[in-house]
Coordinates of C-alpha atoms in Angstrom, one line a residue:
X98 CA 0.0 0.0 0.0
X99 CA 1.1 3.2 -1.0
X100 CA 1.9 5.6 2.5
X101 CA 2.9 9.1 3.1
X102 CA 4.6 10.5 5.8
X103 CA 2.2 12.7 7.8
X104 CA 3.3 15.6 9.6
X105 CA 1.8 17.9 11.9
X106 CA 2.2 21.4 10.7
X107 CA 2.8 23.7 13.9
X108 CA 0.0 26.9 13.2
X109 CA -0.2 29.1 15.9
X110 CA -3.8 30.2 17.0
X111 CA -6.1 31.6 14.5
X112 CA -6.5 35.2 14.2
X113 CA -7.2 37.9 11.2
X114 CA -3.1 37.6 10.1
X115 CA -2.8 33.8 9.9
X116 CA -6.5 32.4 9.2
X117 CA -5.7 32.0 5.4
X118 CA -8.3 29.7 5.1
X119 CA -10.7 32.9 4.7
X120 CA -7.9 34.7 2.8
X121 CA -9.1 35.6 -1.1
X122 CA -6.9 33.6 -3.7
X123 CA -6.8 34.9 -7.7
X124 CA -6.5 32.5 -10.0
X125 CA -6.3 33.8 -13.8
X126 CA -8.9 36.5 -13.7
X127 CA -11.4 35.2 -11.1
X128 CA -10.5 35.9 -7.5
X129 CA -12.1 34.0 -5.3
X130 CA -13.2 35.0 -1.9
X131 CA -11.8 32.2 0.2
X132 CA -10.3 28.9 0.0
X133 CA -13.2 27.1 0.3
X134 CA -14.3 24.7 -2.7
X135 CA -18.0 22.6 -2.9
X136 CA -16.4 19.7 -4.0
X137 CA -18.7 18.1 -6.9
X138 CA -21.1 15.2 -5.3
X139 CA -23.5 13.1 -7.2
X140 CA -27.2 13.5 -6.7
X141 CA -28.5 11.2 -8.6
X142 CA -31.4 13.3 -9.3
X143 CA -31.7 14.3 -12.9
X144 CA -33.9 12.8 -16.1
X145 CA -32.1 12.4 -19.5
X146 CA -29.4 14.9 -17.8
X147 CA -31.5 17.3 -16.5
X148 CA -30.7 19.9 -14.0
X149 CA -33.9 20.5 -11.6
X150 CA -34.8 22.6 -8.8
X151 CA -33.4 20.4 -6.8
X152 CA -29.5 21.2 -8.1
X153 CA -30.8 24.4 -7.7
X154 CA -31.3 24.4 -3.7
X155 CA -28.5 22.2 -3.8
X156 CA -25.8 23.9 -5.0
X157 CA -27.8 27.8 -4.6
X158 CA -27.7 26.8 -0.5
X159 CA -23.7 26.1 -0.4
X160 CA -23.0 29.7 -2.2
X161 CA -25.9 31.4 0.9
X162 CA -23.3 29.2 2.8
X163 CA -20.2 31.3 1.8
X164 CA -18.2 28.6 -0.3
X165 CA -15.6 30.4 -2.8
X166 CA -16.3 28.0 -5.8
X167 CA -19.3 26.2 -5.9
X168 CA -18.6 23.0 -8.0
X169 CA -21.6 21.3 -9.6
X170 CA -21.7 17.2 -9.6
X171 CA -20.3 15.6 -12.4
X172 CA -21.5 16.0 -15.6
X173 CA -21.5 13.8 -18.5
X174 CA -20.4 15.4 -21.7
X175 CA -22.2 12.3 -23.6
X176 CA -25.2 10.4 -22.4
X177 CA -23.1 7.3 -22.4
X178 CA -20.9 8.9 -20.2
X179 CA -23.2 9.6 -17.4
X180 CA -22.6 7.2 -14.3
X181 CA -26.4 6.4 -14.1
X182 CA -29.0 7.1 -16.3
X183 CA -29.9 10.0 -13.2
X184 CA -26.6 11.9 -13.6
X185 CA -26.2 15.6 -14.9
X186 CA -25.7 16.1 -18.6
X187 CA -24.1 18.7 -20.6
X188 CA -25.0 17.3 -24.1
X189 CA -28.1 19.1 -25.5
X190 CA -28.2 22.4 -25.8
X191 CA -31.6 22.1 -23.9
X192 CA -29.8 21.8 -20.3
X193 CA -28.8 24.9 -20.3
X194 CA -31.8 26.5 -19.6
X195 CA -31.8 25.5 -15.8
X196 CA -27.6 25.2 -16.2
X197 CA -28.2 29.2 -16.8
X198 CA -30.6 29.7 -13.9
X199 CA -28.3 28.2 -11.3
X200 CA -25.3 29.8 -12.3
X201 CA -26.8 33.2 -11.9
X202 CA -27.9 32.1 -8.5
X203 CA -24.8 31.2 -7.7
X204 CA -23.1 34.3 -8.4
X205 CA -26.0 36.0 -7.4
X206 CA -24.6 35.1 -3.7
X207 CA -20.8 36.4 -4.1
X208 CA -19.4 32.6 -5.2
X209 CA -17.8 31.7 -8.0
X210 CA -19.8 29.1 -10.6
X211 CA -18.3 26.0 -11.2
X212 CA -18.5 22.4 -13.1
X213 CA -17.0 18.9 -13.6
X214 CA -16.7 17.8 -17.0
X215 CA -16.7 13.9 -16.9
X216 CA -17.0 10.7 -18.6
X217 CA -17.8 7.6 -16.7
X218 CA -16.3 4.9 -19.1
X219 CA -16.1 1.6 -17.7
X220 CA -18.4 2.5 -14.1
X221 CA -21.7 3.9 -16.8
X222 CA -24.7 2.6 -17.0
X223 CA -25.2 1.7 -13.3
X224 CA -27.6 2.0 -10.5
X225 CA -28.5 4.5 -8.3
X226 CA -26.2 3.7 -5.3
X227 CA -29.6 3.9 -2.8
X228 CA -31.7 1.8 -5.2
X229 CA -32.4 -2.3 -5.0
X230 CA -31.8 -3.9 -7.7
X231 CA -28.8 -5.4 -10.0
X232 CA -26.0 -3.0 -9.9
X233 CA -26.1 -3.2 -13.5
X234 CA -29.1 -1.1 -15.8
X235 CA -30.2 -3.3 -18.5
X236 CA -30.8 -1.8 -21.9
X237 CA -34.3 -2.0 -21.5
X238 CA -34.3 -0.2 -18.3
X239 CA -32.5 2.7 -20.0
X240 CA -28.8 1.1 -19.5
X241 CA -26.6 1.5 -22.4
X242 CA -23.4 -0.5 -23.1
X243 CA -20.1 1.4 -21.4
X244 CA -17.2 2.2 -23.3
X245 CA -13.2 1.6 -21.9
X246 CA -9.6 2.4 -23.0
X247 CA -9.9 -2.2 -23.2
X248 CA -12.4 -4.7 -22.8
X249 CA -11.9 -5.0 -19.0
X250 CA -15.1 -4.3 -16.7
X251 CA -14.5 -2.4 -13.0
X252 CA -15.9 -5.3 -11.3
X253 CA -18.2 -8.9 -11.7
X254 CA -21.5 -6.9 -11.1
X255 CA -20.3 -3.9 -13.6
X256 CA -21.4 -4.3 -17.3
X257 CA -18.5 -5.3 -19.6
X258 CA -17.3 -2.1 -21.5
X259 CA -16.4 -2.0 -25.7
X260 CA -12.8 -0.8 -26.1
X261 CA -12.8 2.8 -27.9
X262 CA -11.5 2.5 -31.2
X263 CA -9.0 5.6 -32.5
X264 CA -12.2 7.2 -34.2
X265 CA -15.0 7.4 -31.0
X266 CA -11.6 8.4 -28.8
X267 CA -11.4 11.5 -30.9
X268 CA -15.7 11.7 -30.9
X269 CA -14.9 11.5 -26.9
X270 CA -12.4 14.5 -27.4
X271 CA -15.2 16.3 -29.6
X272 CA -17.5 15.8 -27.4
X273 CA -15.8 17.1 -24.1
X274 CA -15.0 20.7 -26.7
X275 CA -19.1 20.6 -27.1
X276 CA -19.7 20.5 -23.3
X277 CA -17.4 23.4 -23.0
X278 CA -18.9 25.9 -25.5
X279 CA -21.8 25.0 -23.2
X280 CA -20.5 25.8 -20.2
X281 CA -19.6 28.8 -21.3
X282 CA -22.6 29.5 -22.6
X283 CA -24.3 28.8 -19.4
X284 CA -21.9 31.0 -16.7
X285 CA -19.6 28.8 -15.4
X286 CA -16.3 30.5 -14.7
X287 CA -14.3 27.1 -13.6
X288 CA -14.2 24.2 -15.2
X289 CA -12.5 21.0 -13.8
X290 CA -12.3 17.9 -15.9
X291 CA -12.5 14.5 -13.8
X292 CA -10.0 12.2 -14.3
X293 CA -10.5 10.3 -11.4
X294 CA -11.9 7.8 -9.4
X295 CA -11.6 5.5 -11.8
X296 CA -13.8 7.3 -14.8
X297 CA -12.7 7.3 -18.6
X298 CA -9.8 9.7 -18.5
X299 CA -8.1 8.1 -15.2
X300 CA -8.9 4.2 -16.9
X301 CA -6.4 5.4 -19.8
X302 CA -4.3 6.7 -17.3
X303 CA -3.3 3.3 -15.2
X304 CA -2.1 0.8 -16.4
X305 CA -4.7 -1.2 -14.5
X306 CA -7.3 -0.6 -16.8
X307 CA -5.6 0.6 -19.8
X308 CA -4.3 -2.7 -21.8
X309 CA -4.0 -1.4 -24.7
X310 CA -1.0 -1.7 -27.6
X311 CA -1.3 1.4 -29.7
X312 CA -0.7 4.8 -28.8
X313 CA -3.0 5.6 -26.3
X314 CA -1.7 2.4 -24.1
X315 CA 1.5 0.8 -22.7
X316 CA 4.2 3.5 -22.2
X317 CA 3.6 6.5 -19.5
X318 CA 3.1 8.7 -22.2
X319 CA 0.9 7.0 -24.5
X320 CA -1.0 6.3 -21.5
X321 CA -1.6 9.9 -20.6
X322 CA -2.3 11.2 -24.4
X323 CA -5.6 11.6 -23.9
X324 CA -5.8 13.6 -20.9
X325 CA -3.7 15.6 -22.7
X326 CA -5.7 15.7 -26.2
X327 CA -8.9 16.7 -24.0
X328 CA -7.2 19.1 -21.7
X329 CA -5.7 21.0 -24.8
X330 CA -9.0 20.8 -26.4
X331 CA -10.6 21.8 -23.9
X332 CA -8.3 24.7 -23.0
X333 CA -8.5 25.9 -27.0
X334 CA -12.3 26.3 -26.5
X335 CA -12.1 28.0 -22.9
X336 CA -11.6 31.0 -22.5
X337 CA -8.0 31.9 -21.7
X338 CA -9.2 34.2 -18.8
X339 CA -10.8 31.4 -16.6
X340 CA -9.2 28.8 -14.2
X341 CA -8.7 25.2 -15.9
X342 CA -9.1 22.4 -13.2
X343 CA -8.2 18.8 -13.0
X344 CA -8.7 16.6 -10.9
X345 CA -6.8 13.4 -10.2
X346 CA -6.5 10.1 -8.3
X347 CA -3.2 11.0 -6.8
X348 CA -2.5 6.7 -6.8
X349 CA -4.7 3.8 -7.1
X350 CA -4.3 2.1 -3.9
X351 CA -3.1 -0.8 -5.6
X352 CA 0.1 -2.8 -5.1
X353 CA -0.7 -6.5 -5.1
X354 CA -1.5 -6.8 -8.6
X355 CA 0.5 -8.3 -11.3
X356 CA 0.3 -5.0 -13.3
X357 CA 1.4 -1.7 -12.4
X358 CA -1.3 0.8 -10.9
X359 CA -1.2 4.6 -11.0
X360 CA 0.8 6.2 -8.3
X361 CA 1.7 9.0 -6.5
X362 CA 5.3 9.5 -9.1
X363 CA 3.1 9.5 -11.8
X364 CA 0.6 11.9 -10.6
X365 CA 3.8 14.2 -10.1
X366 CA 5.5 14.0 -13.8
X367 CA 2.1 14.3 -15.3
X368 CA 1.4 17.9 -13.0
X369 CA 4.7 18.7 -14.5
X370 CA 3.2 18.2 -18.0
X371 CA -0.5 19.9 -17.3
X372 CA 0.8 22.8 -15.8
X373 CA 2.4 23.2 -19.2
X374 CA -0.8 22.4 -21.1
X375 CA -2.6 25.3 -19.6
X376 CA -3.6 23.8 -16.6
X377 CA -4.1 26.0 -13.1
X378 CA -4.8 23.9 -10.4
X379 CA -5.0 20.0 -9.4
X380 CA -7.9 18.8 -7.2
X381 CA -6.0 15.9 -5.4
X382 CA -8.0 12.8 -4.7
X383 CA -7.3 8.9 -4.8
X384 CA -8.4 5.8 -5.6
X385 CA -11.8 4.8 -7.2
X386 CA -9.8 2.4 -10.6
X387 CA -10.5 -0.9 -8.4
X388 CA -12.5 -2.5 -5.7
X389 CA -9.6 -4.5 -4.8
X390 CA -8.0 -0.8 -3.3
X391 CA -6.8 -0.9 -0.1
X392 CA -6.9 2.9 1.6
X393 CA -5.9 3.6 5.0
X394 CA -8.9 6.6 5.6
X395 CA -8.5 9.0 8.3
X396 CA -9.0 12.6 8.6
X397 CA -7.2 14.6 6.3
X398 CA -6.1 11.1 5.0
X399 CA -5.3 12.3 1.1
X400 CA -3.9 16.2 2.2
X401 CA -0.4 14.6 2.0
X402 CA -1.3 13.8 -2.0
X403 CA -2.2 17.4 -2.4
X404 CA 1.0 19.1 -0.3
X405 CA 3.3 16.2 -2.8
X406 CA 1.8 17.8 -5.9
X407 CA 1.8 21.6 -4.5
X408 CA 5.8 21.1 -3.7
X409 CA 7.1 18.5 -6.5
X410 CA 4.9 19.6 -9.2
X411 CA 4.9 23.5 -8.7
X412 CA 1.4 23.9 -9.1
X413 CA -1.5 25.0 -7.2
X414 CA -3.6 22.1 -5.5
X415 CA -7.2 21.8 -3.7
X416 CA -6.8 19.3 -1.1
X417 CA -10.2 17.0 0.0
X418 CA -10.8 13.6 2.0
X419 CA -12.3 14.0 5.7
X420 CA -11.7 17.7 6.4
X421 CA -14.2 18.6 8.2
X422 CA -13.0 21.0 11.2
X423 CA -12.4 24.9 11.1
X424 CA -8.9 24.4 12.1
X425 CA -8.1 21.9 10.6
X426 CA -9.3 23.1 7.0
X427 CA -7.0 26.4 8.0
X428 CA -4.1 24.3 8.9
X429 CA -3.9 22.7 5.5
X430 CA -3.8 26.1 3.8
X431 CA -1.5 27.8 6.4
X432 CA 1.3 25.1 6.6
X433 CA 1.3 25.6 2.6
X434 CA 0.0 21.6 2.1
X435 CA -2.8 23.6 -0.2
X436 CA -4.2 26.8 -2.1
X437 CA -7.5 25.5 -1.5
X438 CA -9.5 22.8 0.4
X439 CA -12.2 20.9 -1.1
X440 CA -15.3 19.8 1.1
X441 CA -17.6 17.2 0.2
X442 CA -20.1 15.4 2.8
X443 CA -19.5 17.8 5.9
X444 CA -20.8 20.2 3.7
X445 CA -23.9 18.1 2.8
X446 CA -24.4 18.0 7.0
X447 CA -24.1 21.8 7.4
X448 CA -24.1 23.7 4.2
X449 CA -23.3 27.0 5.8
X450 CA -19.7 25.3 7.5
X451 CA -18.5 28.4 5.9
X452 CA -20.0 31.1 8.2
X453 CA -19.5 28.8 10.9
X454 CA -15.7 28.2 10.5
X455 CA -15.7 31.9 10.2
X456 CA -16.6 32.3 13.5
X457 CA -14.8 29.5 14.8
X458 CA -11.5 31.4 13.0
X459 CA -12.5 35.0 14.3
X460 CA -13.1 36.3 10.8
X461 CA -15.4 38.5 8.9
X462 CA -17.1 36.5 6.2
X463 CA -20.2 38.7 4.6
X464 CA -23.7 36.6 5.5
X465 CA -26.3 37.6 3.4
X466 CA -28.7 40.0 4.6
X467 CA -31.5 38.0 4.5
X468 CA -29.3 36.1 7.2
X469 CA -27.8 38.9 9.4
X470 CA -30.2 38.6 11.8
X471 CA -28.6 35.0 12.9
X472 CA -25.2 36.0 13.0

């Protein structure tokens, strides 16, 4: 199992000079107005890729909360791309519509609009994670057949995925370009393409799930071509004053295999190369390629990832996995482990963790004046 040394940053108490977890950070044009990130969560809760009003008290509630950058779920730039048949889409004009309304929300509240870009690959085409049923959707339940970098599934209850051909991995490419003329169309100011977890643009990255002989497999840098292709795509269409995000499984969590697995080197050399491709910032996660992963979880259990990348990759980094406390979000950014931390599930419990840790820090945070009265 891949391990880190963890060390305990020494941060002396919080007050207005060293509390840089409330400090604003510019990035490109956009400044944001802390170091706070919604981290993108699936809700499971869209038809045909639809956005409802449910993303919009979802994510609207989280910029009333005082998050910086407001990150929507993961959405699929095809509709074979989507991890369920529930998930967000980005692939008919029509979305943007509600995409629109929640965006202006958004920054209707002082936060900063954001999306994932994803493809699912391999791990589309499943179940609702809270439904009964067999993991797998069948065609006739509105399941479609997953695509792969090779012919490999995630897992014995996972369908078996068709190896992309040269052709539909340049349709992929197209089609990730398409989502971001959307995006742009519909307000986002940050976009931050998923290749992790083990989705479509991490399976080409470890070797794992990547078994392929051409160009786009065997060698570390045929393996990461099409992160590449897709991020320069991408990048051509966005516009060159807005951030650029990636975000990456930092290693695989995988050693007992008899092939290699992604790890934390990699994740470092390739930084190297996106921060050269146009690429601002690196949301640092792990694992998600394999069920066989073994991760030792604790709080703050993948910061180390992210303070690895900041220092050996010279580039800026959003650290997530179990930060949950005031001071301990604050340490991360103080002791220079991250620009920005990402929050996930503690922000599901307490949406406005913002104005709280605020207080906790003894800083001024503006609540909206609707809210005033409570603070």
């Amino acid at each position: 199992m891949e391990t880190l040394k963890r060390e305990t940053a020494q941060v002396p108490d919080p007050t207005a000079e060293n509390a840089q977890l409330f400090s604003p950070i510019t990035i490109r044009s956009l400044t944001f107005r802390n170091r706070i990130i919604v981290s993108p969560m699936c809700e499971y809760s869209s038809e045909d890729g639809f956005a409802s009003d449910w993303h919009l008290v979802h994510l609207g509630s989280r910029a009333v909360g005082g998050a910086a950058l407001v990150l929507t779920e993961a959405i699929a730039v095809e509709a074979q791309g989507r991890i369920s048949p529930q998930d967000l889409g980005i692939y008919r004009d029509e979305h943007l519509e509600m995409l629109t309304r929640i965006t202006d929300f958004i920054k209707g509240q002082g936060a900063i609009a954001g999306t994932q870009l994803a493809h699912a690959g391999r791990k589309a085409s499943t179940r609702r994670p809270f439904e009964k049923g067999p993991h797998t959707v069948a065609q006739q339940e509105g399941g479609w057949t997953p695509v792969a970098p090779s012919e490999l599934a995630f897992s014995p209850t996972y369908p078996n995925p068709t190896a992309l051909n040269r052709t539909q991995i340049a349709e992929v490419t197209a089609a990730f370009v398409k989502a971001t003329e959307r995006t742009l169309k519909a307000g986002f100011e940050v976009i931050e393409l998923h290749a992790a977890h083990g989705y479509l643009l991490h399976q080409f990255l470890s070797p794992v799930a990547n078994q392929r002989s051409d160009e786009y497999g065997g060698s570390f840098e045929n393996r990461i071509r099409f992160l590449i292709e897709v991020v320069d795509a991408v990048r051509s269409e966005w516009s060159s004053e807005l951030p650029l995000f990636v975000r990456l499984s930092a290693t695989d969590w995988l050693e007992n295999l008899p092939v290699e697995s992604w790890r934390l080197s990699d994740t470092v050399e390739l930084c190297k190369i996106l921060k050269e491709h146009g690429v601002d910032l690196i949301d640092v996660s792990s694992g998600g390629l394999s069920p066989e992963q073994q991760i030792a979880v604790g709080p703050g259990y993948q910061v180390p990832f992210a303070e690895a990348v900041r220092r050996e990759s010279d580039i800026m980094t959003a650290a997530v996995g179990l930060i949950t406390e005031a001071e301990q979000a604050n340490q991360v950014i103080n002791s220079g482990q991250a620009d920005m931390v990402a929050l996930a599930r503690q922000l599901l419990r307490d949406p406005y963790w913002p104005l709280r840790a605020a207080r906790e820090l003894n800083q001024e945070i503006v609540w909206p004046t609707q809210y005033e009265r409570a603070k």
